[in-house]
């Protein structure tokens, strides 16, 4: 099963995306800012990252 890292700082948007991805069969992990995303990406090594560009702490461009 593919693992997707969803990086989104708006909780409602993040929950909506995560719910949909789980419904269609993906394993999902999530981060609310760029620093947390980097930690999860290095530790969990997801197959795909869905990245918001307007994030706190480190924006999506810096994080990517």
PDB file of N, CA and C in Angstrom:
ATOM      1  N   UNK A   1       0.849  -1.174   0.000  1.00  0.00           N
ATOM      2  CA  UNK A   1       0.000   0.000   0.000  1.00  0.00           C
ATOM      3  C   UNK A   1       0.896   1.239   0.000  1.00  0.00           C
ATOM      4  N   UNK A   2       0.588   2.183  -0.850  1.00  0.00           N
ATOM      5  CA  UNK A   2       1.369   3.413  -0.925  1.00  0.00           C
ATOM      6  C   UNK A   2       1.075   4.307   0.273  1.00  0.00           C
ATOM      7  N   UNK A   3       2.109   4.964   0.749  1.00  0.00           N
ATOM      8  CA  UNK A   3       1.984   5.887   1.880  1.00  0.00           C
ATOM      9  C   UNK A   3       2.131   7.313   1.355  1.00  0.00           C
ATOM     10  N   UNK A   4       1.190   8.179   1.722  1.00  0.00           N
ATOM     11  CA  UNK A   4       1.190   9.564   1.269  1.00  0.00           C
ATOM     12  C   UNK A   4       1.340  10.490   2.465  1.00  0.00           C
ATOM     13  N   UNK A   5       2.242  11.446   2.329  1.00  0.00           N
ATOM     14  CA  UNK A   5       2.405  12.490   3.333  1.00  0.00           C
ATOM     15  C   UNK A   5       1.638  13.717   2.848  1.00  0.00           C
ATOM     16  N   UNK A   6       0.640  14.124   3.609  1.00  0.00           N
ATOM     17  CA  UNK A   6      -0.152  15.317   3.310  1.00  0.00           C
ATOM     18  C   UNK A   6       0.378  16.451   4.184  1.00  0.00           C
ATOM     19  N   UNK A   7       0.844  17.523   3.542  1.00  0.00           N
ATOM     20  CA  UNK A   7       1.386  18.667   4.273  1.00  0.00           C
ATOM     21  C   UNK A   7       0.456  19.851   4.023  1.00  0.00           C
ATOM     22  N   UNK A   8      -0.304  20.196   5.047  1.00  0.00           N
ATOM     23  CA  UNK A   8      -1.327  21.252   4.940  1.00  0.00           C
ATOM     24  C   UNK A   8      -1.539  21.863   6.315  1.00  0.00           C
ATOM     25  N   UNK A   9      -1.501  23.191   6.400  1.00  0.00           N
ATOM     26  CA  UNK A   9      -1.637  23.851   7.691  1.00  0.00           C
ATOM     27  C   UNK A   9      -3.078  24.125   8.101  1.00  0.00           C
ATOM     28  N   UNK A  10      -4.016  24.065   7.182  1.00  0.00           N
ATOM     29  CA  UNK A  10      -5.436  24.261   7.512  1.00  0.00           C
ATOM     30  C   UNK A  10      -6.044  22.923   7.911  1.00  0.00           C
ATOM     31  N   UNK A  11      -6.430  22.762   9.185  1.00  0.00           N
ATOM     32  CA  UNK A  11      -6.917  21.458   9.665  1.00  0.00           C
ATOM     33  C   UNK A  11      -8.101  20.896   8.877  1.00  0.00           C
ATOM     34  N   UNK A  12      -9.057  21.736   8.487  1.00  0.00           N
ATOM     35  CA  UNK A  12     -10.222  21.218   7.752  1.00  0.00           C
ATOM     36  C   UNK A  12      -9.820  20.669   6.390  1.00  0.00           C
ATOM     37  N   UNK A  13      -8.936  21.363   5.697  1.00  0.00           N
ATOM     38  CA  UNK A  13      -8.470  20.906   4.383  1.00  0.00           C
ATOM     39  C   UNK A  13      -7.659  19.626   4.542  1.00  0.00           C
ATOM     40  N   UNK A  14      -6.765  19.619   5.529  1.00  0.00           N
ATOM     41  CA  UNK A  14      -5.936  18.438   5.779  1.00  0.00           C
ATOM     42  C   UNK A  14      -6.798  17.213   6.081  1.00  0.00           C
ATOM     43  N   UNK A  15      -7.800  17.379   6.945  1.00  0.00           N
ATOM     44  CA  UNK A  15      -8.683  16.259   7.289  1.00  0.00           C
ATOM     45  C   UNK A  15      -9.486  15.776   6.091  1.00  0.00           C
ATOM     46  N   UNK A  16      -9.960  16.694   5.267  1.00  0.00           N
ATOM     47  CA  UNK A  16     -10.724  16.320   4.079  1.00  0.00           C
ATOM     48  C   UNK A  16      -9.869  15.498   3.117  1.00  0.00           C
ATOM     49  N   UNK A  17      -8.658  15.962   2.846  1.00  0.00           N
ATOM     50  CA  UNK A  17      -7.761  15.250   1.933  1.00  0.00           C
ATOM     51  C   UNK A  17      -7.393  13.881   2.507  1.00  0.00           C
ATOM     52  N   UNK A  18      -7.076  13.847   3.795  1.00  0.00           N
ATOM     53  CA  UNK A  18      -6.714  12.578   4.423  1.00  0.00           C
ATOM     54  C   UNK A  18      -7.869  11.578   4.388  1.00  0.00           C
ATOM     55  N   UNK A  19      -9.068  12.042   4.679  1.00  0.00           N
ATOM     56  CA  UNK A  19     -10.240  11.159   4.664  1.00  0.00           C
ATOM     57  C   UNK A  19     -10.452  10.560   3.284  1.00  0.00           C
ATOM     58  N   UNK A  20     -10.373  11.400   2.256  1.00  0.00           N
ATOM     59  CA  UNK A  20     -10.564  10.898   0.895  1.00  0.00           C
ATOM     60  C   UNK A  20      -9.487   9.872   0.541  1.00  0.00           C
ATOM     61  N   UNK A  21      -8.233  10.192   0.822  1.00  0.00           N
ATOM     62  CA  UNK A  21      -7.150   9.276   0.456  1.00  0.00           C
ATOM     63  C   UNK A  21      -7.283   7.934   1.182  1.00  0.00           C
ATOM     64  N   UNK A  22      -7.684   7.973   2.434  1.00  0.00           N
ATOM     65  CA  UNK A  22      -7.900   6.716   3.168  1.00  0.00           C
ATOM     66  C   UNK A  22      -9.060   5.923   2.576  1.00  0.00           C
ATOM     67  N   UNK A  23     -10.119   6.626   2.160  1.00  0.00           N
ATOM     68  CA  UNK A  23     -11.284   5.945   1.567  1.00  0.00           C
ATOM     69  C   UNK A  23     -10.925   5.209   0.291  1.00  0.00           C
ATOM     70  N   UNK A  24      -9.971   5.730  -0.472  1.00  0.00           N
ATOM     71  CA  UNK A  24      -9.589   5.066  -1.722  1.00  0.00           C
ATOM     72  C   UNK A  24      -8.406   4.117  -1.545  1.00  0.00           C
ATOM     73  N   UNK A  25      -7.988   3.905  -0.277  1.00  0.00           N
ATOM     74  CA  UNK A  25      -7.055   2.831  -0.004  1.00  0.00           C
ATOM     75  C   UNK A  25      -5.616   3.188   0.300  1.00  0.00           C
ATOM     76  N   UNK A  26      -5.308   4.456   0.499  1.00  0.00           N
ATOM     77  CA  UNK A  26      -3.932   4.827   0.805  1.00  0.00           C
ATOM     78  C   UNK A  26      -3.698   4.908   2.302  1.00  0.00           C
ATOM     79  N   UNK A  27      -2.471   4.683   2.689  1.00  0.00           N
ATOM     80  CA  UNK A  27      -2.038   4.951   4.053  1.00  0.00           C
ATOM     81  C   UNK A  27      -1.603   6.412   4.076  1.00  0.00           C
ATOM     82  N   UNK A  28      -2.030   7.167   5.071  1.00  0.00           N
ATOM     83  CA  UNK A  28      -1.798   8.610   5.072  1.00  0.00           C
ATOM     84  C   UNK A  28      -1.150   9.042   6.384  1.00  0.00           C
ATOM     85  N   UNK A  29      -0.135   9.892   6.255  1.00  0.00           N
ATOM     86  CA  UNK A  29       0.441  10.583   7.393  1.00  0.00           C
ATOM     87  C   UNK A  29       0.341  12.072   7.089  1.00  0.00           C
ATOM     88  N   UNK A  30       0.401  12.914   8.118  1.00  0.00           N
ATOM     89  CA  UNK A  30       0.153  14.329   7.884  1.00  0.00           C
ATOM     90  C   UNK A  30       1.076  15.211   8.714  1.00  0.00           C
ATOM     91  N   UNK A  31       1.328  16.397   8.166  1.00  0.00           N
ATOM     92  CA  UNK A  31       2.098  17.425   8.849  1.00  0.00           C
ATOM     93  C   UNK A  31       1.402  18.758   8.664  1.00  0.00           C
ATOM     94  N   UNK A  32       1.546  19.622   9.669  1.00  0.00           N
ATOM     95  CA  UNK A  32       0.909  20.927   9.612  1.00  0.00           C
ATOM     96  C   UNK A  32       1.852  22.068   9.301  1.00  0.00           C
ATOM     97  N   UNK A  33       3.156  21.785   9.217  1.00  0.00           N
ATOM     98  CA  UNK A  33       4.119  22.821   8.853  1.00  0.00           C
ATOM     99  C   UNK A  33       5.332  22.172   8.186  1.00  0.00           C
ATOM    100  N   UNK A  34       6.203  22.993   7.643  1.00  0.00           N
ATOM    101  CA  UNK A  34       7.338  22.473   6.896  1.00  0.00           C
ATOM    102  C   UNK A  34       8.338  21.695   7.728  1.00  0.00           C
ATOM    103  N   UNK A  35       8.568  22.125   8.958  1.00  0.00           N
ATOM    104  CA  UNK A  35       9.533  21.432   9.810  1.00  0.00           C
ATOM    105  C   UNK A  35       9.030  20.027  10.154  1.00  0.00           C
ATOM    106  N   UNK A  36       7.770  19.934  10.519  1.00  0.00           N
ATOM    107  CA  UNK A  36       7.182  18.621  10.815  1.00  0.00           C
ATOM    108  C   UNK A  36       7.200  17.742   9.564  1.00  0.00           C
ATOM    109  N   UNK A  37       6.942  18.331   8.408  1.00  0.00           N
ATOM    110  CA  UNK A  37       6.960  17.570   7.146  1.00  0.00           C
ATOM    111  C   UNK A  37       8.330  16.975   6.881  1.00  0.00           C
ATOM    112  N   UNK A  38       9.387  17.749   7.115  1.00  0.00           N
ATOM    113  CA  UNK A  38      10.739  17.220   6.904  1.00  0.00           C
ATOM    114  C   UNK A  38      11.027  16.046   7.830  1.00  0.00           C
ATOM    115  N   UNK A  39      10.622  16.164   9.084  1.00  0.00           N
ATOM    116  CA  UNK A  39      10.840  15.061  10.035  1.00  0.00           C
ATOM    117  C   UNK A  39      10.114  13.793   9.591  1.00  0.00           C
ATOM    118  N   UNK A  40       8.858  13.948   9.181  1.00  0.00           N
ATOM    119  CA  UNK A  40       8.089  12.773   8.748  1.00  0.00           C
ATOM    120  C   UNK A  40       8.633  12.195   7.442  1.00  0.00           C
ATOM    121  N   UNK A  41       9.029  13.060   6.518  1.00  0.00           N
ATOM    122  CA  UNK A  41       9.547  12.576   5.240  1.00  0.00           C
ATOM    123  C   UNK A  41      10.822  11.770   5.430  1.00  0.00           C
ATOM    124  N   UNK A  42      11.696  12.235   6.309  1.00  0.00           N
ATOM    125  CA  UNK A  42      12.936  11.494   6.562  1.00  0.00           C
ATOM    126  C   UNK A  42      12.689  10.221   7.348  1.00  0.00           C
ATOM    127  N   UNK A  43      11.795  10.273   8.310  1.00  0.00           N
ATOM    128  CA  UNK A  43      11.547   9.111   9.159  1.00  0.00           C
ATOM    129  C   UNK A  43      10.680   8.047   8.514  1.00  0.00           C
ATOM    130  N   UNK A  44       9.586   8.457   7.873  1.00  0.00           N
ATOM    131  CA  UNK A  44       8.621   7.503   7.325  1.00  0.00           C
ATOM    132  C   UNK A  44       8.820   7.199   5.851  1.00  0.00           C
ATOM    133  N   UNK A  45       9.573   8.021   5.154  1.00  0.00           N
ATOM    134  CA  UNK A  45       9.854   7.849   3.729  1.00  0.00           C
ATOM    135  C   UNK A  45       8.595   7.525   2.916  1.00  0.00           C
ATOM    136  N   UNK A  46       7.682   8.489   2.813  1.00  0.00           N
ATOM    137  CA  UNK A  46       6.448   8.263   2.058  1.00  0.00           C
ATOM    138  C   UNK A  46       6.719   8.075   0.569  1.00  0.00           C
ATOM    139  N   UNK A  47       5.767   7.468  -0.112  1.00  0.00           N
ATOM    140  CA  UNK A  47       5.868   7.272  -1.553  1.00  0.00           C
ATOM    141  C   UNK A  47       5.526   8.536  -2.336  1.00  0.00           C
ATOM    142  N   UNK A  48       4.703   9.393  -1.723  1.00  0.00           N
ATOM    143  CA  UNK A  48       4.254  10.621  -2.376  1.00  0.00           C
ATOM    144  C   UNK A  48       4.045  11.686  -1.312  1.00  0.00           C
ATOM    145  N   UNK A  49       4.364  12.936  -1.657  1.00  0.00           N
ATOM    146  CA  UNK A  49       4.122  14.062  -0.756  1.00  0.00           C
ATOM    147  C   UNK A  49       3.199  15.044  -1.468  1.00  0.00           C
ATOM    148  N   UNK A  50       2.065  15.365  -0.825  1.00  0.00           N
ATOM    149  CA  UNK A  50       1.174  16.423  -1.304  1.00  0.00           C
ATOM    150  C   UNK A  50       1.472  17.646  -0.455  1.00  0.00           C
ATOM    151  N   UNK A  51       2.073  18.676  -1.070  1.00  0.00           N
ATOM    152  CA  UNK A  51       2.631  19.801  -0.334  1.00  0.00           C
ATOM    153  C   UNK A  51       1.882  21.094  -0.602  1.00  0.00           C
ATOM    154  N   UNK A  52       1.410  21.711   0.474  1.00  0.00           N
ATOM    155  CA  UNK A  52       0.874  23.066   0.415  1.00  0.00           C
ATOM    156  C   UNK A  52       2.074  24.005   0.308  1.00  0.00           C
ATOM    157  N   UNK A  53       1.979  25.052  -0.480  1.00  0.00           N
ATOM    158  CA  UNK A  53       3.099  25.974  -0.634  1.00  0.00           C
ATOM    159  C   UNK A  53       3.110  27.069   0.426  1.00  0.00           C
ATOM    160  N   UNK A  54       1.947  27.425   0.969  1.00  0.00           N
ATOM    161  CA  UNK A  54       1.867  28.489   1.957  1.00  0.00           C
ATOM    162  C   UNK A  54       1.805  27.941   3.365  1.00  0.00           C
ATOM    163  N   UNK A  55       2.936  27.495   3.878  1.00  0.00           N
ATOM    164  CA  UNK A  55       3.007  26.870   5.198  1.00  0.00           C
ATOM    165  C   UNK A  55       3.708  27.786   6.197  1.00  0.00           C
ATOM    166  N   UNK A  56       3.410  27.620   7.493  1.00  0.00           N
ATOM    167  CA  UNK A  56       4.174  28.333   8.507  1.00  0.00           C
ATOM    168  C   UNK A  56       5.541  27.677   8.722  1.00  0.00           C
ATOM    169  N   UNK A  57       6.427  28.438   9.346  1.00  0.00           N
ATOM    170  CA  UNK A  57       7.793  28.020   9.713  1.00  0.00           C
ATOM    171  C   UNK A  57       8.665  27.885   8.475  1.00  0.00           C
ATOM    172  N   UNK A  58       8.519  26.845   7.688  1.00  0.00           N
ATOM    173  CA  UNK A  58       9.158  26.714   6.381  1.00  0.00           C
ATOM    174  C   UNK A  58       8.055  26.594   5.359  1.00  0.00           C
ATOM    175  N   UNK A  59       8.070  27.412   4.314  1.00  0.00           N
ATOM    176  CA  UNK A  59       7.002  27.291   3.323  1.00  0.00           C
ATOM    177  C   UNK A  59       7.229  26.046   2.458  1.00  0.00           C
ATOM    178  N   UNK A  60       6.275  25.752   1.610  1.00  0.00           N
ATOM    179  CA  UNK A  60       6.350  24.554   0.790  1.00  0.00           C
ATOM    180  C   UNK A  60       7.547  24.510  -0.138  1.00  0.00           C
ATOM    181  N   UNK A  61       7.932  25.669  -0.671  1.00  0.00           N
ATOM    182  CA  UNK A  61       9.102  25.726  -1.562  1.00  0.00           C
ATOM    183  C   UNK A  61      10.377  25.407  -0.778  1.00  0.00           C
ATOM    184  N   UNK A  62      10.527  26.002   0.389  1.00  0.00           N
ATOM    185  CA  UNK A  62      11.714  25.744   1.210  1.00  0.00           C
ATOM    186  C   UNK A  62      11.756  24.300   1.677  1.00  0.00           C
ATOM    187  N   UNK A  63      10.625  23.763   2.053  1.00  0.00           N
ATOM    188  CA  UNK A  63      10.552  22.397   2.546  1.00  0.00           C
ATOM    189  C   UNK A  63      10.875  21.408   1.435  1.00  0.00           C
ATOM    190  N   UNK A  64      10.346  21.648   0.255  1.00  0.00           N
ATOM    191  CA  UNK A  64      10.601  20.746  -0.875  1.00  0.00           C
ATOM    192  C   UNK A  64      12.053  20.807  -1.285  1.00  0.00           C
TER     193      UNK A  64
END
